[in-house]
């Protein structure tokens, strides 16, 4: 029996090219075509004509796109893949750049990544992958590059500084004696070499500088914190920008950043992203809305969905002023039970702030028993020191509560003699309006979509791609990297969409999605006119479209 043997050094008469070994519908080919559609003028302008020839920036960008889309962020690992993985050999044209060159490219052009993220979003919009009429906002904590072992409170920094200063003085004295040779050298020469001693002293002095800089930054930061938070506040000596954040799921507190994304509800396509030092989402809705509207174009009818972390008076006021069609979950809605007075008395349940209804015209609250609570002026100095809502928070109260059937349910032991007093905001009517909106069937549907669109994207980033920790220090560098991660997610989405139409030319592909956009618009118009039910589904909607984004 004969065999086809391995003739690895045999050359073909016609010859082969790298292009022959990569499938037509492979991701690496798609990335090369995608980069050709981007405006790379700024990228090329970063290179001057002096010195040795550089690798083509287009090739370097393609290598990093492919790497991040596969969950690879190590330049050393990418260098190995460019030697042995066919897709990386193809996309790098077998040039085999080393890890130093790859790393330098990322650092040199980091400011451009948010711009290219926007270009890819605009490209998806031109392809009509969605109408982008419903978008969902969410955030997650991502660990910084620096370890939490380098995070310290002020008292620990002080103890550490004392120990370091003491060691520095001892080493200086020891070094001085050795250099002057005023004592026998043999005792020291047997234990330590002079050069080693100098290096140890340099390391200690470097550590002292880190401690001093960290303490100075911590003192400045404490000025903007509440008094009760100042004592336990920590700073990371290696990365001052990283804040100690609760990463949940039993991971405890680690230095990190708050990553924010806005995602299209139909395609899970990321349309805006940002990175912040804020430990919560209370100030993020306005920022994400502005970024989304700037990228996709202003649309007053666009629906925004967000969880309760974004529900603050400042953000609700922003939504009202800018006429944002938002559905934001209310954290107090679970306590809302508007029973009739006899039923409320029988239940004997405790009354919450949400049971008191605010009236904007009279600037007062109405209690469940029908009595009014009026403002007693501005709140105490502690609350009035809050940044943007200082003049909008007040105390509302009523003293003659004796004899009320809800007296024991409404007042605590310490306030029964004083009467009922609550702390409120003159923008409470905005919260009331949002609560009513969130009790509608539409709101329930939006919240269900939010759970199945934006939250899985973070799961994909952390679990599938494995991006749980940034590789670059500082808020600016980490924000650049996060933009690159979001680009990788969108590239994978576009590739999967493109891959579900194998064999079709790009022209036919665009025609099909343009037709789909027109049909979506027609269906919405007919629904608004009452000609068809709003829950009517055109036949293509399931097998043709939804499958493309699975």
Tab-separated table of N, CA, C and O in Angstrom, residues 150-222:
chain	number	residue	atom	x	y	z
A	150	UNK	N	-0.924	47.357	46.990
A	150	UNK	CA	-0.318	48.690	46.941
A	150	UNK	C	-1.291	49.782	47.378
A	150	UNK	O	-0.942	50.958	47.337
A	151	UNK	N	-2.514	49.409	47.777
A	151	UNK	CA	-3.510	50.391	48.247
A	151	UNK	C	-3.408	50.523	49.760
A	151	UNK	O	-3.454	49.520	50.485
A	152	UNK	N	-3.273	51.762	50.249
A	152	UNK	CA	-3.066	51.994	51.677
A	152	UNK	C	-3.890	53.170	52.181
A	152	UNK	O	-4.171	54.115	51.432
A	153	UNK	N	-4.220	53.103	53.479
A	153	UNK	CA	-4.812	54.248	54.167
A	153	UNK	C	-3.686	55.159	54.654
A	153	UNK	O	-2.521	54.761	54.690
A	154	UNK	N	-4.044	56.357	55.091
A	154	UNK	CA	-3.027	57.341	55.471
A	154	UNK	C	-2.198	56.867	56.655
A	154	UNK	O	-0.976	57.052	56.686
A	155	UNK	N	-2.849	56.235	57.623
A	155	UNK	CA	-2.099	55.810	58.807
A	155	UNK	C	-1.071	54.715	58.464
A	155	UNK	O	0.015	54.667	59.047
A	156	UNK	N	-1.417	53.850	57.512
A	156	UNK	CA	-0.467	52.815	57.099
A	156	UNK	C	0.690	53.425	56.307
A	156	UNK	O	1.841	52.998	56.445
A	157	UNK	N	0.372	54.426	55.484
A	157	UNK	CA	1.431	55.121	54.741
A	157	UNK	C	2.411	55.775	55.703
A	157	UNK	O	3.635	55.718	55.511
A	158	UNK	N	1.878	56.384	56.763
A	158	UNK	CA	2.749	57.043	57.754
A	158	UNK	C	3.687	56.044	58.426
A	158	UNK	O	4.874	56.316	58.608
A	159	UNK	N	3.147	54.872	58.793
A	159	UNK	CA	3.985	53.845	59.433
A	159	UNK	C	5.059	53.350	58.463
A	159	UNK	O	6.222	53.162	58.846
A	160	UNK	N	4.650	53.154	57.240
A	160	UNK	CA	5.572	52.675	56.211
A	160	UNK	C	6.667	53.707	55.945
A	160	UNK	O	7.851	53.360	55.793
A	161	UNK	N	6.287	54.991	55.921
A	161	UNK	CA	7.266	56.060	55.678
A	161	UNK	C	8.299	56.130	56.793
A	161	UNK	O	9.499	56.319	56.543
A	162	UNK	N	7.853	55.964	58.029
A	162	UNK	CA	8.783	55.987	59.163
A	162	UNK	C	9.811	54.860	59.054
A	162	UNK	O	11.014	55.061	59.290
A	163	UNK	N	9.336	53.669	58.701
A	163	UNK	CA	10.239	52.525	58.579
A	163	UNK	C	11.229	52.720	57.427
A	163	UNK	O	12.423	52.419	57.562
A	164	UNK	N	10.752	53.256	56.313
A	164	UNK	CA	11.616	53.479	55.154
A	164	UNK	C	12.664	54.543	55.457
A	164	UNK	O	13.849	54.388	55.113
A	165	UNK	N	12.253	55.628	56.106
A	165	UNK	CA	13.208	56.691	56.454
A	165	UNK	C	14.296	56.175	57.391
A	165	UNK	O	15.474	56.534	57.262
A	166	UNK	N	13.890	55.347	58.322
A	166	UNK	CA	14.859	54.766	59.258
A	166	UNK	C	15.873	53.893	58.515
A	166	UNK	O	17.089	53.965	58.773
A	167	UNK	N	15.376	53.083	57.586
A	167	UNK	CA	16.273	52.221	56.796
A	167	UNK	C	17.206	53.051	55.925
A	167	UNK	O	18.396	52.709	55.775
A	168	UNK	N	16.676	54.145	55.354
A	168	UNK	CA	17.507	55.008	54.505
A	168	UNK	C	18.652	55.617	55.309
A	168	UNK	O	19.806	55.663	54.857
A	169	UNK	N	18.359	56.090	56.513
A	169	UNK	CA	19.394	56.681	57.366
A	169	UNK	C	20.464	55.659	57.718
A	169	UNK	O	21.668	55.956	57.711
A	170	UNK	N	20.030	54.420	58.032
A	170	UNK	CA	20.984	53.378	58.388
A	170	UNK	C	21.882	53.022	57.207
A	170	UNK	O	23.098	52.866	57.359
A	171	UNK	N	21.276	52.902	56.020
A	171	UNK	CA	22.056	52.550	54.833
A	171	UNK	C	23.019	53.671	54.448
A	171	UNK	O	24.151	53.412	54.002
A	172	UNK	N	22.587	54.910	54.609
A	172	UNK	CA	23.476	56.039	54.301
A	172	UNK	C	24.671	56.063	55.234
A	172	UNK	O	25.823	56.313	54.808
A	173	UNK	N	24.412	55.832	56.501
A	173	UNK	CA	25.506	55.819	57.472
A	173	UNK	C	26.475	54.673	57.185
A	173	UNK	O	27.702	54.838	57.232
A	174	UNK	N	25.904	53.534	56.859
A	174	UNK	CA	26.721	52.366	56.558
A	174	UNK	C	27.565	52.598	55.305
A	174	UNK	O	28.751	52.256	55.243
A	175	UNK	N	26.934	53.194	54.289
A	175	UNK	CA	27.618	53.472	53.031
A	175	UNK	C	28.728	54.494	53.229
A	175	UNK	O	29.818	54.383	52.648
A	176	UNK	N	28.481	55.496	54.069
A	176	UNK	CA	29.479	56.534	54.341
A	176	UNK	C	30.717	55.944	55.021
A	176	UNK	O	31.859	56.276	54.673
A	177	UNK	N	30.467	55.043	55.945
A	177	UNK	CA	31.584	54.413	56.648
A	177	UNK	C	32.411	53.546	55.714
A	177	UNK	O	33.642	53.529	55.773
A	178	UNK	N	31.727	52.831	54.818
A	178	UNK	CA	32.447	51.959	53.895
A	178	UNK	C	33.281	52.757	52.899
A	178	UNK	O	34.380	52.364	52.538
A	179	UNK	N	32.754	53.886	52.449
A	179	UNK	CA	33.478	54.694	51.473
A	179	UNK	C	34.683	55.383	52.097
A	179	UNK	O	35.731	55.550	51.463
A	180	UNK	N	34.557	55.821	53.349
A	180	UNK	CA	35.672	56.505	54.028
A	180	UNK	C	36.692	55.528	54.593
A	180	UNK	O	37.808	55.918	54.927
A	181	UNK	N	36.265	54.285	54.730
A	181	UNK	CA	37.125	53.241	55.271
A	181	UNK	C	37.621	53.602	56.673
A	181	UNK	O	38.772	53.363	57.048
A	182	UNK	N	36.746	54.199	57.472
A	182	UNK	CA	37.111	54.556	58.834
A	182	UNK	C	36.977	53.379	59.800
A	182	UNK	O	37.400	53.443	60.943
A	183	UNK	N	36.333	52.314	59.345
A	183	UNK	CA	36.206	51.094	60.144
A	183	UNK	C	36.688	49.943	59.285
A	183	UNK	O	36.743	50.056	58.056
A	184	UNK	N	37.032	48.836	59.864
A	184	UNK	CA	37.484	47.696	59.049
A	184	UNK	C	36.444	47.310	58.013
A	184	UNK	O	35.269	47.170	58.331
A	185	UNK	N	36.896	47.158	56.787
A	185	UNK	CA	35.972	46.852	55.682
A	185	UNK	C	35.577	45.382	55.627
A	185	UNK	O	34.585	45.023	55.006
A	186	UNK	N	36.377	44.549	56.230
A	186	UNK	CA	36.156	43.126	56.052
A	186	UNK	C	34.790	42.678	56.565
A	186	UNK	O	34.141	41.815	55.995
A	187	UNK	N	34.349	43.254	57.684
A	187	UNK	CA	33.058	42.860	58.249
A	187	UNK	C	31.927	43.099	57.252
A	187	UNK	O	31.012	42.299	57.129
A	188	UNK	N	32.006	44.237	56.563
A	188	UNK	CA	30.961	44.581	55.606
A	188	UNK	C	31.174	43.882	54.266
A	188	UNK	O	30.238	43.466	53.608
A	189	UNK	N	32.419	43.783	53.870
A	189	UNK	CA	32.709	43.185	52.574
A	189	UNK	C	32.247	41.746	52.526
A	189	UNK	O	31.865	41.237	51.470
A	190	UNK	N	32.294	41.059	53.652
A	190	UNK	CA	31.856	39.674	53.679
A	190	UNK	C	30.335	39.560	53.537
A	190	UNK	O	29.827	38.559	53.059
A	191	UNK	N	29.620	40.568	53.935
A	191	UNK	CA	28.156	40.505	53.916
A	191	UNK	C	27.546	41.174	52.685
A	191	UNK	O	26.587	40.695	52.097
A	192	UNK	N	28.065	42.314	52.348
A	192	UNK	CA	27.443	43.096	51.262
A	192	UNK	C	28.495	43.728	50.381
A	192	UNK	O	29.525	44.205	50.860
A	193	UNK	N	28.215	43.764	49.147
A	193	UNK	CA	29.056	44.477	48.201
A	193	UNK	C	28.627	45.934	48.164
A	193	UNK	O	27.456	46.266	48.365
A	194	UNK	N	29.572	46.808	47.916
A	194	UNK	CA	29.281	48.244	47.908
A	194	UNK	C	28.213	48.610	46.878
A	194	UNK	O	27.317	49.408	47.149
A	195	UNK	N	28.280	48.024	45.689
A	195	UNK	CA	27.303	48.331	44.641
A	195	UNK	C	25.904	47.855	45.023
A	195	UNK	O	24.918	48.539	44.746
A	196	UNK	N	25.836	46.703	45.645
A	196	UNK	CA	24.528	46.198	46.085
A	196	UNK	C	23.916	47.123	47.121
A	196	UNK	O	22.707	47.355	47.146
A	197	UNK	N	24.750	47.642	47.988
A	197	UNK	CA	24.283	48.558	49.022
A	197	UNK	C	23.717	49.835	48.403
A	197	UNK	O	22.679	50.354	48.835
A	198	UNK	N	24.396	50.332	47.375
A	198	UNK	CA	23.908	51.527	46.687
A	198	UNK	C	22.559	51.275	46.003
A	198	UNK	O	21.673	52.131	46.018
A	199	UNK	N	22.434	50.105	45.399
A	199	UNK	CA	21.171	49.766	44.721
A	199	UNK	C	20.025	49.663	45.721
A	199	UNK	O	18.903	50.095	45.438
A	200	UNK	N	20.286	49.089	46.882
A	200	UNK	CA	19.255	48.996	47.912
A	200	UNK	C	18.830	50.380	48.379
A	200	UNK	O	17.645	50.646	48.608
A	201	UNK	N	19.802	51.269	48.506
A	201	UNK	CA	19.500	52.636	48.924
A	201	UNK	C	18.663	53.353	47.868
A	201	UNK	O	17.718	54.092	48.209
A	202	UNK	N	18.976	53.144	46.603
A	202	UNK	CA	18.198	53.744	45.513
A	202	UNK	C	16.755	53.258	45.531
A	202	UNK	O	15.824	54.035	45.319
A	203	UNK	N	16.571	51.954	45.768
A	203	UNK	CA	15.209	51.406	45.822
A	203	UNK	C	14.424	51.990	46.984
A	203	UNK	O	13.234	52.297	46.856
A	204	UNK	N	15.084	52.150	48.130
A	204	UNK	CA	14.405	52.731	49.288
A	204	UNK	C	14.012	54.187	49.034
A	204	UNK	O	12.918	54.625	49.412
A	205	UNK	N	14.900	54.949	48.410
A	205	UNK	CA	14.592	56.349	48.096
A	205	UNK	C	13.449	56.450	47.087
A	205	UNK	O	12.614	57.357	47.166
A	206	UNK	N	13.409	55.517	46.140
A	206	UNK	CA	12.316	55.487	45.175
A	206	UNK	C	10.990	55.171	45.877
A	206	UNK	O	9.952	55.771	45.582
A	207	UNK	N	11.056	54.236	46.826
A	207	UNK	CA	9.856	53.891	47.606
A	207	UNK	C	9.380	55.083	48.421
A	207	UNK	O	8.178	55.345	48.533
A	208	UNK	N	10.343	55.826	48.984
A	208	UNK	CA	9.976	57.003	49.779
A	208	UNK	C	9.257	58.047	48.915
A	208	UNK	O	8.264	58.651	49.347
A	209	UNK	N	9.727	58.243	47.691
A	209	UNK	CA	9.075	59.189	46.778
A	209	UNK	C	7.639	58.751	46.455
A	209	UNK	O	6.731	59.579	46.407
A	210	UNK	N	7.458	57.442	46.251
A	210	UNK	CA	6.116	56.922	45.989
A	210	UNK	C	5.189	57.183	47.173
A	210	UNK	O	4.032	57.569	46.995
A	211	UNK	N	5.699	56.965	48.370
A	211	UNK	CA	4.899	57.167	49.585
A	211	UNK	C	4.528	58.632	49.767
A	211	UNK	O	3.384	58.965	50.103
A	212	UNK	N	5.477	59.521	49.548
A	212	UNK	CA	5.228	60.962	49.702
A	212	UNK	C	4.195	61.433	48.680
A	212	UNK	O	3.250	62.162	49.012
A	213	UNK	N	4.378	61.018	47.409
A	213	UNK	CA	3.432	61.414	46.354
A	213	UNK	C	2.041	60.853	46.629
A	213	UNK	O	1.031	61.540	46.435
A	214	UNK	N	1.998	59.598	47.112
A	214	UNK	CA	0.708	58.978	47.423
A	214	UNK	C	0.000	59.681	48.570
A	214	UNK	O	-1.215	59.906	48.521
A	215	UNK	N	0.749	60.041	49.588
A	215	UNK	CA	0.135	60.726	50.730
A	215	UNK	C	-0.380	62.108	50.327
A	215	UNK	O	-1.472	62.516	50.743
A	216	UNK	N	0.397	62.848	49.553
A	216	UNK	CA	-0.036	64.177	49.099
A	216	UNK	C	-1.337	64.085	48.297
A	216	UNK	O	-2.253	64.896	48.482
A	217	UNK	N	-1.417	63.087	47.399
A	217	UNK	CA	-2.621	62.917	46.596
A	217	UNK	C	-3.801	62.494	47.463
A	217	UNK	O	-4.931	62.945	47.259
A	218	UNK	N	-3.543	61.658	48.460
A	218	UNK	CA	-4.606	61.210	49.361
A	218	UNK	C	-5.168	62.370	50.172
A	218	UNK	O	-6.382	62.480	50.365
A	219	UNK	N	-4.311	63.245	50.652
A	219	UNK	CA	-4.753	64.415	51.428
A	219	UNK	C	-5.632	65.323	50.568
A	219	UNK	O	-6.660	65.830	51.021
A	220	UNK	N	-5.242	65.536	49.306
A	220	UNK	CA	-6.055	66.359	48.397
A	220	UNK	C	-7.414	65.721	48.143
A	220	UNK	O	-8.445	66.392	48.118
A	221	UNK	N	-7.388	64.410	47.941
A	221	UNK	CA	-8.628	63.704	47.627
A	221	UNK	C	-9.606	63.727	48.797
A	221	UNK	O	-10.822	63.782	48.607
A	222	UNK	N	-9.095	63.684	50.014
A	222	UNK	CA	-9.960	63.641	51.192
A	222	UNK	C	-10.790	64.906	51.350
A	222	UNK	O	-11.849	64.887	51.981
